[in-house]
Short mmCIF file of C-alpha atoms in Angstrom, two decimals:
data_model
loop_
_atom_site.label_atom_id
_atom_site.label_comp_id
_atom_site.label_asym_id
_atom_site.label_seq_id
_atom_site.Cartn_x
_atom_site.Cartn_y
_atom_site.Cartn_z
CA MET A 14 41.30 147.41 151.35
CA LYS A 15 42.84 143.98 151.06
CA ILE A 16 45.34 143.48 148.20
CA VAL A 17 45.64 139.75 147.40
CA GLY A 18 48.64 139.95 145.06
CA ILE A 19 49.99 141.05 141.69
CA GLU A 20 47.40 139.72 139.24
CA HIS A 21 49.31 140.72 136.11
CA VAL A 22 51.65 143.19 134.46
CA GLY A 23 50.26 144.71 131.25
CA VAL A 24 52.69 145.19 128.34
CA ALA A 25 51.82 147.34 125.31
CA VAL A 26 53.02 145.72 122.05
CA ASN A 27 52.68 146.60 118.39
CA SER A 28 52.00 142.98 117.49
CA ILE A 29 51.14 140.05 119.76
CA ASN A 30 52.08 137.70 116.91
CA GLU A 31 55.60 139.11 116.82
CA LYS A 32 56.18 139.58 120.54
CA ALA A 33 54.51 136.50 122.10
CA ALA A 34 57.44 134.23 121.18
CA PHE A 35 59.78 135.79 123.76
CA TRP A 36 57.40 135.07 126.66
CA GLU A 37 56.15 131.72 125.34
CA TYR A 38 59.22 130.09 123.79
CA ILE A 39 62.24 131.86 125.31
CA LEU A 40 61.00 132.33 128.88
CA LYS A 41 58.69 129.29 128.52
CA ILE A 42 55.76 130.84 130.39
CA ASN A 43 52.47 129.06 129.80
CA ARG A 44 50.12 130.93 127.43
CA THR A 45 46.71 130.50 129.02
CA ALA A 46 44.34 132.85 127.19
CA THR A 47 43.77 135.07 124.19
CA GLU A 48 40.93 137.55 124.45
CA THR A 49 39.60 140.65 122.73
CA VAL A 50 38.12 143.42 124.88
CA ALA A 51 36.20 145.36 122.25
CA ASP A 52 35.17 148.32 124.41
CA GLN A 53 38.82 148.95 125.35
CA GLY A 54 39.93 148.46 121.74
CA VAL A 55 42.52 145.78 122.58
CA SER A 56 43.46 142.23 121.86
CA THR A 57 45.27 140.43 124.69
CA ALA A 58 47.43 137.35 125.16
CA ILE A 59 47.96 136.11 128.70
CA PHE A 60 50.97 134.18 130.01
CA ASP A 61 50.63 132.73 133.51
CA THR A 62 53.79 132.23 135.59
CA GLY A 63 51.67 130.58 138.30
CA LYS A 64 52.45 133.60 140.49
CA GLY A 65 51.29 136.59 138.45
CA LYS A 66 50.56 136.89 134.74
CA ILE A 67 52.07 138.82 131.83
CA GLU A 68 49.34 140.38 129.67
CA LEU A 69 50.36 141.51 126.17
CA LEU A 70 48.11 144.28 124.84
CA GLU A 71 47.75 145.09 121.15
CA ALA A 72 45.51 147.93 119.94
CA ILE A 73 42.76 146.91 117.53
CA ASP A 74 41.47 150.49 117.31
CA PRO A 75 43.72 153.51 116.55
CA ASN A 76 41.87 155.56 119.21
CA SER A 77 42.29 153.00 121.99
CA PRO A 78 44.35 153.84 125.09
CA ILE A 79 47.02 151.31 124.04
CA ALA A 80 47.43 152.87 120.57
CA LYS A 81 47.78 156.31 122.18
CA TYR A 82 50.25 155.01 124.76
CA ILE A 83 52.50 153.41 122.11
CA SER A 84 52.44 156.50 119.88
CA LYS A 85 53.51 158.64 122.86
CA ARG A 86 55.97 156.37 124.72
CA GLY A 87 56.65 153.36 122.51
CA PRO A 88 55.99 149.71 123.41
CA GLY A 89 56.74 148.58 126.97
CA ILE A 90 55.25 148.04 130.41
CA HIS A 91 51.86 149.76 130.47
CA HIS A 92 50.31 149.00 133.86
CA ILE A 93 50.36 146.82 136.94
CA CYS A 94 47.22 145.04 138.10
CA LEU A 95 46.69 144.20 141.76
CA GLU A 96 44.02 141.73 142.79
CA VAL A 97 41.70 142.95 145.55
CA GLU A 98 39.14 141.02 147.58
CA ASP A 99 36.42 143.63 147.10
CA ILE A 100 36.62 146.21 144.31
CA THR A 101 33.59 148.19 145.51
CA SER A 102 35.00 148.81 148.96
CA ALA A 103 38.44 149.50 147.44
CA ILE A 104 36.98 152.24 145.21
CA LYS A 105 35.12 153.71 148.19
CA GLU A 106 38.33 153.85 150.25
CA LEU A 107 40.28 155.44 147.38
CA LYS A 108 37.64 158.15 146.93
CA GLU A 109 37.66 158.88 150.66
CA ASN A 110 41.44 159.41 150.34
CA ASP A 111 41.04 161.78 147.33
CA ILE A 112 42.79 159.34 144.96
CA SER A 113 42.00 160.06 141.28
CA LEU A 114 40.24 157.16 139.58
CA ILE A 115 39.82 156.54 135.85
CA ASN A 116 36.86 154.25 136.64
CA GLU A 117 34.69 155.45 139.51
CA THR A 118 32.53 152.33 139.23
CA PRO A 119 33.79 148.79 138.48
CA THR A 120 33.95 147.85 134.81
CA ARG A 121 34.54 144.48 133.12
CA GLY A 122 38.13 143.53 132.25
CA VAL A 123 39.74 140.43 130.76
CA GLU A 124 38.93 137.01 132.22
CA GLY A 125 35.67 138.37 133.65
CA TYR A 126 37.35 140.39 136.40
CA LEU A 127 35.68 143.49 137.81
CA ILE A 128 38.27 146.24 137.43
CA ALA A 129 39.02 149.91 138.03
CA PHE A 130 42.08 151.94 137.04
CA ILE A 131 43.72 154.46 139.36
CA HIS A 132 45.07 157.57 137.62
CA PRO A 133 48.90 157.77 137.46
CA ARG A 134 48.80 161.30 138.96
CA SER A 135 47.82 159.74 142.30
CA THR A 136 50.42 156.94 142.27
CA GLY A 137 53.70 158.55 141.20
CA GLY A 138 53.34 157.95 137.47
CA VAL A 139 52.21 154.31 137.63
CA LEU A 140 48.96 153.20 135.97
CA VAL A 141 47.51 150.83 138.61
CA GLU A 142 44.57 148.55 137.87
CA LEU A 143 42.63 146.91 140.69
CA ALA A 144 40.78 143.70 139.87
CA GLN A 145 38.35 141.48 141.74
CA LYS A 146 37.99 137.91 140.56
CA GLN A 147 34.41 136.89 139.96
CA LYS A 148 33.12 133.74 141.61
CA PRO A 149 31.98 131.10 139.08
CA GLN A 150 28.19 131.29 138.58
CA MET B 5 64.38 127.61 132.04
CA LYS B 6 61.85 127.47 134.82
CA ILE B 7 60.15 130.76 135.75
CA VAL B 8 58.73 130.51 139.28
CA GLY B 9 56.68 133.71 139.28
CA ILE B 10 56.70 137.50 139.27
CA GLU B 11 59.18 138.37 142.02
CA HIS B 12 58.58 142.13 141.88
CA VAL B 13 57.77 145.14 139.75
CA GLY B 14 60.34 147.94 139.97
CA VAL B 15 59.05 151.52 140.08
CA ALA B 16 61.35 154.52 139.54
CA VAL B 17 60.51 157.39 141.93
CA ASN B 18 62.03 160.78 142.66
CA SER B 19 61.57 160.29 146.38
CA ILE B 20 60.74 157.13 148.32
CA ASN B 21 59.76 159.32 151.27
CA GLU B 22 57.11 161.08 149.17
CA LYS B 23 55.83 158.08 147.18
CA ALA B 24 55.85 155.24 149.73
CA ALA B 25 52.63 156.47 151.38
CA PHE B 26 50.44 155.45 148.41
CA TRP B 27 51.61 151.81 148.53
CA GLU B 28 51.86 151.59 152.33
CA TYR B 29 48.90 153.60 153.63
CA ILE B 30 46.43 153.83 150.73
CA LEU B 31 46.84 150.34 149.22
CA LYS B 32 47.91 148.97 152.64
CA ILE B 33 50.64 146.70 151.26
CA ASN B 34 53.12 145.56 153.89
CA ARG B 35 56.48 147.35 153.74
CA THR B 36 59.02 144.59 154.35
CA ALA B 37 62.44 146.01 153.54
CA THR B 38 64.50 149.13 152.87
CA GLU B 39 67.87 148.58 151.26
CA THR B 40 70.60 150.53 149.50
CA VAL B 41 72.40 148.87 146.58
CA ALA B 42 75.49 151.07 146.34
CA ASP B 43 76.92 149.63 143.12
CA GLN B 44 73.62 150.29 141.31
CA GLY B 45 73.34 153.75 142.87
CA VAL B 46 69.85 153.16 144.29
CA SER B 47 67.92 153.13 147.49
CA THR B 48 64.93 150.75 147.55
CA ALA B 49 61.76 150.23 149.55
CA ILE B 50 59.97 146.91 149.17
CA PHE B 51 56.24 146.28 149.63
CA ASP B 52 55.16 142.63 149.66
CA THR B 53 51.63 141.77 148.53
CA GLY B 54 52.28 138.13 149.47
CA LYS B 55 52.14 137.31 145.75
CA GLY B 56 54.73 139.58 144.17
CA LYS B 57 56.42 142.71 145.50
CA ILE B 58 56.49 146.38 144.54
CA GLU B 59 60.02 147.77 144.67
CA LEU B 60 60.37 151.58 144.76
CA LEU B 61 63.72 152.74 143.36
CA GLU B 62 65.25 156.12 144.15
CA ALA B 63 68.57 157.22 142.66
CA ILE B 64 71.30 158.07 145.17
CA ASP B 65 73.79 158.83 142.38
CA PRO B 66 73.05 161.19 139.45
CA ASN B 67 74.77 158.74 137.04
CA SER B 68 72.79 155.69 138.14
CA PRO B 69 70.46 153.91 135.69
CA ILE B 70 67.41 155.08 137.68
CA ALA B 71 68.47 158.75 137.53
CA LYS B 72 68.98 158.44 133.76
CA TYR B 73 65.65 156.65 133.31
CA ILE B 74 63.73 159.35 135.20
CA SER B 75 65.42 162.19 133.34
CA LYS B 76 64.47 160.54 130.01
CA ARG B 77 60.98 159.12 130.72
CA GLY B 78 59.86 160.47 134.08
CA PRO B 79 58.92 158.39 137.12
CA GLY B 80 56.94 155.18 136.60
CA ILE B 81 57.25 151.43 136.10
CA HIS B 82 60.91 150.65 135.39
CA HIS B 83 61.21 146.85 135.14
CA ILE B 84 59.62 143.52 135.88
CA CYS B 85 61.52 140.85 137.79
CA LEU B 86 60.78 137.17 137.26
CA GLU B 87 62.04 134.59 139.72
CA VAL B 88 63.89 131.66 138.15
CA GLU B 89 65.00 128.39 139.72
CA ASP B 90 68.51 128.58 138.26
CA ILE B 91 69.95 131.88 136.99
CA THR B 92 73.09 130.29 135.51
CA SER B 93 71.18 127.90 133.27
CA ALA B 94 68.70 130.67 132.40
CA ILE B 95 71.55 132.93 131.19
CA LYS B 96 73.02 130.02 129.19
CA GLU B 97 69.66 129.39 127.47
CA LEU B 98 69.19 133.09 126.69
CA LYS B 99 72.66 133.32 125.10
CA GLU B 100 71.95 130.22 123.01
CA ASN B 101 68.83 132.01 121.74
CA ASP B 102 70.77 135.21 120.90
CA ILE B 103 68.92 137.25 123.53
CA SER B 104 70.79 140.45 124.52
CA LEU B 105 71.76 140.51 128.18
CA ILE B 106 72.83 143.49 130.27
CA ASN B 107 74.50 141.08 132.73
CA GLU B 108 76.16 138.09 131.12
CA THR B 109 77.06 136.68 134.51
CA PRO B 110 74.85 136.79 137.63
CA THR B 111 75.27 139.83 139.85
CA ARG B 112 73.96 140.58 143.36
CA GLY B 113 70.57 142.34 143.64
CA VAL B 114 68.42 143.37 146.57
CA GLU B 115 67.55 140.81 149.25
CA GLY B 116 70.62 138.77 148.32
CA TYR B 117 69.16 137.48 145.02
CA LEU B 118 71.44 136.54 142.14
CA ILE B 119 70.17 138.58 139.21
CA ALA B 120 70.66 139.37 135.52
CA PHE B 121 68.89 141.92 133.34
CA ILE B 122 67.72 141.17 129.80
CA HIS B 123 68.05 144.10 127.37
CA PRO B 124 64.72 145.66 126.30
CA ARG B 125 65.68 145.29 122.62
CA SER B 126 65.19 141.52 122.96
CA THR B 127 61.87 141.69 124.82
CA GLY B 128 59.74 144.27 123.00
CA GLY B 129 60.77 147.29 125.05
CA VAL B 130 60.45 145.71 128.50
CA LEU B 131 63.38 145.70 130.93
CA VAL B 132 63.20 142.16 132.37
CA GLU B 133 65.21 141.10 135.41
CA LEU B 134 65.66 137.44 136.27
CA ALA B 135 66.39 136.60 139.90
CA GLN B 136 67.32 133.44 141.75
CA LYS B 137 66.65 133.32 145.47
CA GLN B 138 69.67 132.29 147.51
CA LYS B 139 69.25 129.47 150.01
CA PRO B 140 69.96 130.58 153.61
CA GLN B 141 73.57 129.75 154.61
#
């Protein structure tokens, strides 16, 4: 597979309203998007450094993965997302190498990306998301 | 301050030898450096996506921050490093904003960068490293 770069780092927060200020006003990183992904039970705020984004993740559903993560480990870095050229061929390669996937087919993430998560048991404890940017229609 | 981009994501591992294969041979990210930082008690392996690096961190000293982190939380994502244009002015700005710093003056990190860590209590639980690239002599 061809990894293009670090697309973003996902950070689990209790409150985007309370935690956005550090990234936006102290570090002065441009806030470029705010989006709710209902089927993952999260609200997101995205800060773009120009070379990789910071994605704050707040649970909007007590059963969402982010709510469960925070109740177990507290707020903090949740995952790293790597951009790939072709998510379908990436998933195929990972399966051929017996890598455990959370999504065995691409699903829709923030900003319209096609995404799949790799299970931390195959990566050394790191939740890795792969994402393919969609071409504008 | 001016953030230039995500320089790297630091990942705490029990063994670089065991965990490098996922990043190098499964994800096929170019391994560009291997370095020991004696005063931080770590050995590192660096994988460069071309747009942000993955830095594996293995403790070489049982009292190092990485050894303590793993014994408390297990292996996984340890910190995010943002590249800044000027680390000295960044530290000055952070102090003026009452942000807690682990390093109040720049120290030497891997690849010759001048670095400073921001304490997670000021960031929402995220260990943030700032790094300024040194110009070649």
